PDB file of C-alpha atoms in Angstrom:
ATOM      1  CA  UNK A 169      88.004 -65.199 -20.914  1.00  0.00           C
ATOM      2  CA  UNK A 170      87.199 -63.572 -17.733  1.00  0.00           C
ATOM      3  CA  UNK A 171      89.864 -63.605 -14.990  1.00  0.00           C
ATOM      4  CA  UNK A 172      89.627 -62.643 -11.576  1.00  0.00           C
ATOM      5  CA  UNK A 173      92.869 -62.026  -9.340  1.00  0.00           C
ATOM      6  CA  UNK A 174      93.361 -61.476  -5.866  1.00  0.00           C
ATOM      7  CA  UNK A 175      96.299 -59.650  -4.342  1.00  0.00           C
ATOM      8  CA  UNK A 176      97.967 -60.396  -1.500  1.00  0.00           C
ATOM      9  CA  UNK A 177      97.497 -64.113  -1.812  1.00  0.00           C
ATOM     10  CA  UNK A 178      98.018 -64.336   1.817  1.00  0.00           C
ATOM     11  CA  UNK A 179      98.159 -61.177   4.328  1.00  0.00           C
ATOM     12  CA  UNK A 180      99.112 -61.307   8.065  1.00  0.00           C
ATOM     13  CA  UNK A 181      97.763 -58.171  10.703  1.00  0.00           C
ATOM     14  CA  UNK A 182      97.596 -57.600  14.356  1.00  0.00           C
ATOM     15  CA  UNK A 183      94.489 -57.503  15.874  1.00  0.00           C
ATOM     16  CA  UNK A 184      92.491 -54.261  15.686  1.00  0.00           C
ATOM     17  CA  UNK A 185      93.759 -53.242  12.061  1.00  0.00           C
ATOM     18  CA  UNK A 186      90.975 -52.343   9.932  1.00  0.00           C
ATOM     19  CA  UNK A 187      92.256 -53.760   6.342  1.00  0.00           C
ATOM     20  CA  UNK A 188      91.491 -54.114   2.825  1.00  0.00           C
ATOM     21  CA  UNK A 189      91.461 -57.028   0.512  1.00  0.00           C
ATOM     22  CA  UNK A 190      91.285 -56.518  -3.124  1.00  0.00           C
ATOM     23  CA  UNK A 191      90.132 -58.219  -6.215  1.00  0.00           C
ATOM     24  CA  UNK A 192      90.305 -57.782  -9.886  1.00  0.00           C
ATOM     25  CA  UNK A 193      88.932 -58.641 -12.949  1.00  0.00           C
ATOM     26  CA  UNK A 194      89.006 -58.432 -16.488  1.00  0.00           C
ATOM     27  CA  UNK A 195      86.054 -58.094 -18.172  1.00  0.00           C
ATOM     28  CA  UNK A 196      82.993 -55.677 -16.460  1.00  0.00           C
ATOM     29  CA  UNK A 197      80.058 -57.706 -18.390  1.00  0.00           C
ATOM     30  CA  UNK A 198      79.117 -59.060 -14.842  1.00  0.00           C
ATOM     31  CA  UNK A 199      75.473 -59.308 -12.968  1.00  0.00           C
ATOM     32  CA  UNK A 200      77.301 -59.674  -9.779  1.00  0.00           C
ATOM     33  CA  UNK A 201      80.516 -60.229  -7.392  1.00  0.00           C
ATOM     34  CA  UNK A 202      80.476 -62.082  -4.604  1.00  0.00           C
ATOM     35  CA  UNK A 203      82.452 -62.532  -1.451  1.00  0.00           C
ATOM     36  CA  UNK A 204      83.028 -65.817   0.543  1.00  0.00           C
ATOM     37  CA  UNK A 205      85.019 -66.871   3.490  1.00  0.00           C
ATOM     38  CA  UNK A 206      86.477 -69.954   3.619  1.00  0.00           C
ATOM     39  CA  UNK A 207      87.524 -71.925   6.718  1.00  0.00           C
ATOM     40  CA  UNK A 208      90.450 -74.938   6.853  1.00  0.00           C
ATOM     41  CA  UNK A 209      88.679 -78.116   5.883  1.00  0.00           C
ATOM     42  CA  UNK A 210      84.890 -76.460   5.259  1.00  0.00           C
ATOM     43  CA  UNK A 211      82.997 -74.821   2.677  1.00  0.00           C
ATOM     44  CA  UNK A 212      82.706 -71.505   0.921  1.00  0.00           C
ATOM     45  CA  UNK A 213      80.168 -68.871   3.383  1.00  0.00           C
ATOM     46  CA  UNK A 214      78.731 -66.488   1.452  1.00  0.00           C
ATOM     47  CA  UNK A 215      79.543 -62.837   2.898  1.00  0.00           C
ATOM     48  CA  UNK A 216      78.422 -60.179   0.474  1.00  0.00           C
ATOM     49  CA  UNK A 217      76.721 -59.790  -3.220  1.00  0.00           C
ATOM     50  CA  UNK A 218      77.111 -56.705  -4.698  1.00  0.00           C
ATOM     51  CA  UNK A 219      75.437 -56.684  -7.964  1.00  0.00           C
ATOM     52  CA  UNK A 220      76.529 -54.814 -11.069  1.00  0.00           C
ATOM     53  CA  UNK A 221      74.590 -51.471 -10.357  1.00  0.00           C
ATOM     54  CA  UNK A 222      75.284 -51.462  -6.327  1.00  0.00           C
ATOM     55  CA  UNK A 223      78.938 -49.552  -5.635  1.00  0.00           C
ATOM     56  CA  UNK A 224      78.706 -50.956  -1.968  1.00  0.00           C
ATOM     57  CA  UNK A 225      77.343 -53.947   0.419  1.00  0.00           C
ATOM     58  CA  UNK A 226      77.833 -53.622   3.949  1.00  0.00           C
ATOM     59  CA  UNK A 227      77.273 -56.133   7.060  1.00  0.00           C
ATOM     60  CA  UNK A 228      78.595 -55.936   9.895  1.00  0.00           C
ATOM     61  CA  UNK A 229      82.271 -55.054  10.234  1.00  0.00           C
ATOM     62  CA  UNK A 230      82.377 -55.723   6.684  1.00  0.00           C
ATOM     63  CA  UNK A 231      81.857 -53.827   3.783  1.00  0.00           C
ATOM     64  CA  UNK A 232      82.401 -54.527  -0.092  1.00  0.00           C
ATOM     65  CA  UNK A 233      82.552 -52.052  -3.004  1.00  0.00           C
ATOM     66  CA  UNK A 234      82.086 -52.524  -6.797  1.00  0.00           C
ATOM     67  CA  UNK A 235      83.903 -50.347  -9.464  1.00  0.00           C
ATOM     68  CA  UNK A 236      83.011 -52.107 -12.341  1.00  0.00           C
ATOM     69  CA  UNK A 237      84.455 -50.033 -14.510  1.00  0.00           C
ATOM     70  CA  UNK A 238      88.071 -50.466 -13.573  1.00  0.00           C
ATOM     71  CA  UNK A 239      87.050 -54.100 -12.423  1.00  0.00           C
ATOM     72  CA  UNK A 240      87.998 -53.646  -8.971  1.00  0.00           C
ATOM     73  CA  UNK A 241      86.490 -54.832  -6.023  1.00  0.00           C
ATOM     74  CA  UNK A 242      87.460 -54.297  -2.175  1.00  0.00           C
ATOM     75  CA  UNK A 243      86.264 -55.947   1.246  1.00  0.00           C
ATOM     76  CA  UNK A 244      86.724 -53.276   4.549  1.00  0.00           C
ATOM     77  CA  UNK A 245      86.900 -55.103   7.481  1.00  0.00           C
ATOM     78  CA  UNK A 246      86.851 -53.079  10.371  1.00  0.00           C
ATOM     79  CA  UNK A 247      88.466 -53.929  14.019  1.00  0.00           C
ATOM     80  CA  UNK A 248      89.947 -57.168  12.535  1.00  0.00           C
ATOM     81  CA  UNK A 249      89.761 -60.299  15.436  1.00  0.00           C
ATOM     82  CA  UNK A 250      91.546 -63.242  15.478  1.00  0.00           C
ATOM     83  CA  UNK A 251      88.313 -65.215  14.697  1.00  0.00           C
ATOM     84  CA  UNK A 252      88.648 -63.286  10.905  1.00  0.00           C
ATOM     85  CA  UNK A 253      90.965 -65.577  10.293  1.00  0.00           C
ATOM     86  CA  UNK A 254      90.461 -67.416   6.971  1.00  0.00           C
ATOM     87  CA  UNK A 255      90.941 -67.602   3.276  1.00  0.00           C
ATOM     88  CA  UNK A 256      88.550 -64.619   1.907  1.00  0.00           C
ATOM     89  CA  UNK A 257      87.620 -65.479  -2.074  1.00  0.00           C
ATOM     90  CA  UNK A 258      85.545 -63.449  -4.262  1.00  0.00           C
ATOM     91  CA  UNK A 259      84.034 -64.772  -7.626  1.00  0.00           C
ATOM     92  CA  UNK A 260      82.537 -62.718 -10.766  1.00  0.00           C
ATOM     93  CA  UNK A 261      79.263 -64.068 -12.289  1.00  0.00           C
ATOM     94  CA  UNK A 262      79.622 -62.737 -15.783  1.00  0.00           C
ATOM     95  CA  UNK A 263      76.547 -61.973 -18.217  1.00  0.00           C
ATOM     96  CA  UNK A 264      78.010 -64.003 -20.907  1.00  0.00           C
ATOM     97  CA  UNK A 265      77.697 -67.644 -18.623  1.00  0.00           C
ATOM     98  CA  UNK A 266      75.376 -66.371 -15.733  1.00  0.00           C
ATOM     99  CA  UNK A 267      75.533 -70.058 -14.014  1.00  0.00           C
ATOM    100  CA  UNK A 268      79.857 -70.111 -14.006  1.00  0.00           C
ATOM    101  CA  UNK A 269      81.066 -68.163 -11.764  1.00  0.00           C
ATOM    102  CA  UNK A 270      84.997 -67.286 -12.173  1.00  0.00           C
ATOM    103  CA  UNK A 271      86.494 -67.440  -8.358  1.00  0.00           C
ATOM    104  CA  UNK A 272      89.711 -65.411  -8.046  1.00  0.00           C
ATOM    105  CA  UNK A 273      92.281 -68.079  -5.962  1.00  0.00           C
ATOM    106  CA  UNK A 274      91.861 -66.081  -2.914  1.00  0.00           C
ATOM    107  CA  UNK A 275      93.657 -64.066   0.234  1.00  0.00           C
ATOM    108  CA  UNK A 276      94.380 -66.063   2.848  1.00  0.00           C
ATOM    109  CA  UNK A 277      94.005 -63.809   6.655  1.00  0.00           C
ATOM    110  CA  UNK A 278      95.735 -64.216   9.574  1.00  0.00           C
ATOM    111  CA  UNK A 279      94.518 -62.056  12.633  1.00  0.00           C
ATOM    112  CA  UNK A 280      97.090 -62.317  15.705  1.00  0.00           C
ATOM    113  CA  UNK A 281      96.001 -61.631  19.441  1.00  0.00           C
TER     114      UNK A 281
ATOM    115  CA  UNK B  27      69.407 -75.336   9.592  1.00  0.00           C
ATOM    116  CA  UNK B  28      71.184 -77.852   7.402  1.00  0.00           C
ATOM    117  CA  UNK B  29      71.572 -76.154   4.622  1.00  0.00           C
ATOM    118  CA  UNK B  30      73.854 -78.017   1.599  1.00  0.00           C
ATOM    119  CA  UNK B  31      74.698 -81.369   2.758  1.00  0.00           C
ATOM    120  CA  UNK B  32      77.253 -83.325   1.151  1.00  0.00           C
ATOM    121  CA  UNK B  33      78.302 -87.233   1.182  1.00  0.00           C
ATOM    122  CA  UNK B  34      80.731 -88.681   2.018  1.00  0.00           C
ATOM    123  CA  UNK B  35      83.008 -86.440   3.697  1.00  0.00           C
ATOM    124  CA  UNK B  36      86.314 -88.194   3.051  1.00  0.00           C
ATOM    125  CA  UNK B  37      86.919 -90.783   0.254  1.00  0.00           C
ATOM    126  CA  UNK B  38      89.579 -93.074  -0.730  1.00  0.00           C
ATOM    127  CA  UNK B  39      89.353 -95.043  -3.698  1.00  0.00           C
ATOM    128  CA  UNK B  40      91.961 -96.726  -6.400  1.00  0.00           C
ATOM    129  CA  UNK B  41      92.316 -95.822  -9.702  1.00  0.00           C
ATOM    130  CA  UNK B  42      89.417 -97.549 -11.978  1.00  0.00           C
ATOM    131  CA  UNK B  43      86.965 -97.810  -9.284  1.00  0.00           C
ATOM    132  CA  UNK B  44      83.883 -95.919  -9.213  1.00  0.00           C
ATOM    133  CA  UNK B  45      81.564 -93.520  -6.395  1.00  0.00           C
ATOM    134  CA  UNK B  46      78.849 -91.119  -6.790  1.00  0.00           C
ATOM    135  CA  UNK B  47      79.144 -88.519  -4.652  1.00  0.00           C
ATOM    136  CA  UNK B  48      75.769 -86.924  -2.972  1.00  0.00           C
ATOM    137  CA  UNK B  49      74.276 -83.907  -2.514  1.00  0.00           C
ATOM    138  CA  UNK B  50      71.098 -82.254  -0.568  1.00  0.00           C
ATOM    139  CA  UNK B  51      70.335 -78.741   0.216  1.00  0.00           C
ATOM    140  CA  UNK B  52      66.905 -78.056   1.627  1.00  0.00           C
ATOM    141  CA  UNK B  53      66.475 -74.866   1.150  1.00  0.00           C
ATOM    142  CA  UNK B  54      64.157 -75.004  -2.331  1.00  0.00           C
ATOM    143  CA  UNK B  55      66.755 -73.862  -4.258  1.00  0.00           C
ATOM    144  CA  UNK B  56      66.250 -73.752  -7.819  1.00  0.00           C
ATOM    145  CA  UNK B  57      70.036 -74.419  -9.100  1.00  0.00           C
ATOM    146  CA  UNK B  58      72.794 -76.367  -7.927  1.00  0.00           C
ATOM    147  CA  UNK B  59      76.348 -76.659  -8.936  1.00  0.00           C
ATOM    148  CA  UNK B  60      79.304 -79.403  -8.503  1.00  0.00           C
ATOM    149  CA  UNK B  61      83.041 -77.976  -8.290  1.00  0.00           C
ATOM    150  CA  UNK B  62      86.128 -79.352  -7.335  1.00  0.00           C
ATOM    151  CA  UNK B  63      89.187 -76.688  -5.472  1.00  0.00           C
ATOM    152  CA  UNK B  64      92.547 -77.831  -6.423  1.00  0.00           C
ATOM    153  CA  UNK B  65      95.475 -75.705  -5.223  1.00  0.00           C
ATOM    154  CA  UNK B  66      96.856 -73.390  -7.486  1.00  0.00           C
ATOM    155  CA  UNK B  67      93.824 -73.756  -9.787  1.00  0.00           C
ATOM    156  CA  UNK B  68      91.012 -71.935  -7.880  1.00  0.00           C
ATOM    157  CA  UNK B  69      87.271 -73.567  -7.633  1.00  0.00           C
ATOM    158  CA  UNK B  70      86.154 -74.972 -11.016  1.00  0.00           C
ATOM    159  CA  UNK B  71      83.108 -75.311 -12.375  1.00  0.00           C
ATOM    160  CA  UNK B  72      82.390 -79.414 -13.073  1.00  0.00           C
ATOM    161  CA  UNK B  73      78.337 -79.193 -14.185  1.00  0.00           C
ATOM    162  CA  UNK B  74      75.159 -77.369 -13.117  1.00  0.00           C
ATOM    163  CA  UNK B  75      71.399 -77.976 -13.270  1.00  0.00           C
ATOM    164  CA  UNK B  76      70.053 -74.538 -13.332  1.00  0.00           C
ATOM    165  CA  UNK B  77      66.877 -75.993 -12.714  1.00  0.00           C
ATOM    166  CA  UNK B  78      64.586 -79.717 -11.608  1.00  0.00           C
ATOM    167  CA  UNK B  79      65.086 -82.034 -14.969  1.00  0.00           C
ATOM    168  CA  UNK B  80      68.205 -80.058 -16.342  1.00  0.00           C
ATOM    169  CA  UNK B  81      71.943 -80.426 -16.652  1.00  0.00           C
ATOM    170  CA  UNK B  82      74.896 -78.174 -17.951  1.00  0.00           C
ATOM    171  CA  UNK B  83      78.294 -79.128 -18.624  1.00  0.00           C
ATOM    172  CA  UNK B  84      80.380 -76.575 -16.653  1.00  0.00           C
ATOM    173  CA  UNK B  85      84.489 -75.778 -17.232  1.00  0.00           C
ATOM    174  CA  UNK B  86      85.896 -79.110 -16.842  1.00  0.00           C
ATOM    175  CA  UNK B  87      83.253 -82.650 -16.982  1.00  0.00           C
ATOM    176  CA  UNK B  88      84.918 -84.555 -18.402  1.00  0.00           C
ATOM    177  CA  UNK B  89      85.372 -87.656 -16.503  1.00  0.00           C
ATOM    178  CA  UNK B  90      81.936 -87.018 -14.468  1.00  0.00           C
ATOM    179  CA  UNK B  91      78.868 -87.271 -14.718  1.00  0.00           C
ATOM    180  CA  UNK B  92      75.292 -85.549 -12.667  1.00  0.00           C
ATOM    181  CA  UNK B  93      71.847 -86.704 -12.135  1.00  0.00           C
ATOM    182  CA  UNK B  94      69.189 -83.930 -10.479  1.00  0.00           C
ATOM    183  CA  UNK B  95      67.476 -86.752  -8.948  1.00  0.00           C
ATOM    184  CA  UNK B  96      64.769 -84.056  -7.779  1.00  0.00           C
ATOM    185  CA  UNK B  97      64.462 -80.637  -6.443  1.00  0.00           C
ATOM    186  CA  UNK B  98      66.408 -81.222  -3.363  1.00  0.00           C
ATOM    187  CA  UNK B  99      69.120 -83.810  -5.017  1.00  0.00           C
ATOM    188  CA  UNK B 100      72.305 -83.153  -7.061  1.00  0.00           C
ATOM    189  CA  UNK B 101      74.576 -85.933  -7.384  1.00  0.00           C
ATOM    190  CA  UNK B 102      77.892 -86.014  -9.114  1.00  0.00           C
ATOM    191  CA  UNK B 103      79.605 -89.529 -10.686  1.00  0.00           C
ATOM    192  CA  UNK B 104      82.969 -90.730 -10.967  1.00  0.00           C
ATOM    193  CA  UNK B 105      82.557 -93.787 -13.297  1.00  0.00           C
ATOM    194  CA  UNK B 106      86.204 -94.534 -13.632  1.00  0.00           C
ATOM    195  CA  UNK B 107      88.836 -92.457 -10.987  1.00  0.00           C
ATOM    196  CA  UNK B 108      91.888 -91.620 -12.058  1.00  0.00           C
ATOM    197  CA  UNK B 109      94.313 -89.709  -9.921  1.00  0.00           C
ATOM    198  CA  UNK B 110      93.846 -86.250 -11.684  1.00  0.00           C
ATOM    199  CA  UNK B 111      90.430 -86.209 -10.042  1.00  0.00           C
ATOM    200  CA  UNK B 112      92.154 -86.128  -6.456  1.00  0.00           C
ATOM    201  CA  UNK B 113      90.764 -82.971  -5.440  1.00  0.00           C
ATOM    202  CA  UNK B 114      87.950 -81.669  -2.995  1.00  0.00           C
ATOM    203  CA  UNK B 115      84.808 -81.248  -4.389  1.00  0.00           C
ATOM    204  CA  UNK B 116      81.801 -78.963  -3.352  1.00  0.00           C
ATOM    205  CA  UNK B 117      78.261 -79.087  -3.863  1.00  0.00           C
ATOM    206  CA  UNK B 118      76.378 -75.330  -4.005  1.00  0.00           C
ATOM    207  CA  UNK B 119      73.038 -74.251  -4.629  1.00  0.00           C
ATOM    208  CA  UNK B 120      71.286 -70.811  -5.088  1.00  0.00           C
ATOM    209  CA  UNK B 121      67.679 -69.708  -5.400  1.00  0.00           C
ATOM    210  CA  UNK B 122      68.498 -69.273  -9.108  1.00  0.00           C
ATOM    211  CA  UNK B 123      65.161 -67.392  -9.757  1.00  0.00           C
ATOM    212  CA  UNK B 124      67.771 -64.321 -10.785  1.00  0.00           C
ATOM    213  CA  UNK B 125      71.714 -64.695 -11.473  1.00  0.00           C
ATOM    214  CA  UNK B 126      71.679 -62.327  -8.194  1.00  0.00           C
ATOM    215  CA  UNK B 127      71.172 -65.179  -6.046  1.00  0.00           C
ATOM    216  CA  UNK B 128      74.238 -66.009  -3.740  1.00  0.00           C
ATOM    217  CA  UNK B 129      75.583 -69.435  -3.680  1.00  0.00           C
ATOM    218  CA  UNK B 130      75.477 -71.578  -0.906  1.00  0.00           C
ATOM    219  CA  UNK B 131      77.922 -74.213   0.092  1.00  0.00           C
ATOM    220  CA  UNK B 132      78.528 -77.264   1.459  1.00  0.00           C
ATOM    221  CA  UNK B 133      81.565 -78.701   3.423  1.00  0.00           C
ATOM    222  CA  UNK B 134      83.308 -80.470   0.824  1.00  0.00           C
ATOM    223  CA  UNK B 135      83.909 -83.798   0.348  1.00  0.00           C
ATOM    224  CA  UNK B 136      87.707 -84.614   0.341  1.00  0.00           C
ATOM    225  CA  UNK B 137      88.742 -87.415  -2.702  1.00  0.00           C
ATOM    226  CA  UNK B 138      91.834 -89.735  -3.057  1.00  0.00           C
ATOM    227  CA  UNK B 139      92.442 -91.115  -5.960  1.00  0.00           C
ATOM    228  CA  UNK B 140      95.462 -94.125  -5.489  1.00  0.00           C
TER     229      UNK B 140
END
């Protein structure tokens, strides 16, 4: 069964850092991984897709990479600002069960002024 | 741009009653998807209708049921709450003409079971 981790669960920077949140899974038979952002009390905002034969996505301050061979995925973002504060998820759509995605239980961001 | 709409926004009911909880999105989206986010337990797939006129059980239905009432319309019933299905539940939707089609949310509609 695929599982998808994210480590730290929560993370707390000064404004300006440029920083790195990571996710992992277990099992590479994926079409794609996808990043969301996730606001107190709101929905899931899709940030970046990067499907299985992309190694990077980038938009913005943000950027995503894809080593699907060590099932490892990382979101860059750049010049972090207190309005990047949020819960980031990412979630695996595996080739086995294209329409259930596995969501890793997220890193929650805090950016202080 | 509206998006994925979802109603009611906050819900209270008692244990044995039932709801149906709605869902638009109006951006001709092929698929759309019901989960509920508990904490500690991640978002979890509930069903999916990868397509107008079809339904999929997803990881955990039981206790719900869907309808695809058309294109646009995804709705998700409760026929009798219990307190386990306390929880938040979200309504997403994605092009679905390829599995490399990003989802796209809604706000969530907040549950109380009593």
């Amino acid at each position: 069964k695929q599982e998808v981790t994210q480590i730290p669960a929560a993370l707390s920077v000064p404004e300006g850092e440029n920083l790195v949140l990571n996710c992992s899974f277990t099992d590479s038979a994926i079409y794609n991984l996808q990043w969301f952002r996730q606001d107190p009390g709101k929905g899931l905002t899709s940030l970046l897709l990067i499907q299985s034969s992309q190694r990077e996505q980038t938009s913005g301050r943000l950027n995503a990479s894809l080593d699907k061979s060590s099932g490892r995925s990382t979101l860059y973002i750049a010049a972090s600002q207190p309005g990047d504060s949020a819960t980031y998820l990412c979630a695996v759509r595996p080739i086995n069960a294209g329409n259930m995605l596995t969501f890793g239980g997220g890193t929650r961001l805090m950016v202080k002024p | 741009n509206a998006g994925v709409t979802q109603t009611p926004k906050f819900q209270v009911l008692k244990t044995g009653q039932s709801m149906t909880l709605q869902c638009a999105q109006d951006m001709n989206h092929n698929s759309m998807y019901w989960y509920r986010q508990d904490p500690g337990m991640g978002l979890r797939l509930i069903y999916y209708s990868a397509s107008e006129g079809t339904t999929d059980k997803g990881e955990v239905p039981n206790g719900y049921n869907v309808s695809r009432l058309n294109k646009r319309e995804f709705s998700l019933r409760l026929e009798s709450a219990a307190p386990s299905q306390t929880s938040v539940y979200f309504c997403a939707s994605s092009a679905g003409r390829n599995y490399n089609s990003p989802l796209h949310f809604g706000n969530g509609t907040r549950l109380t079971v009593t």
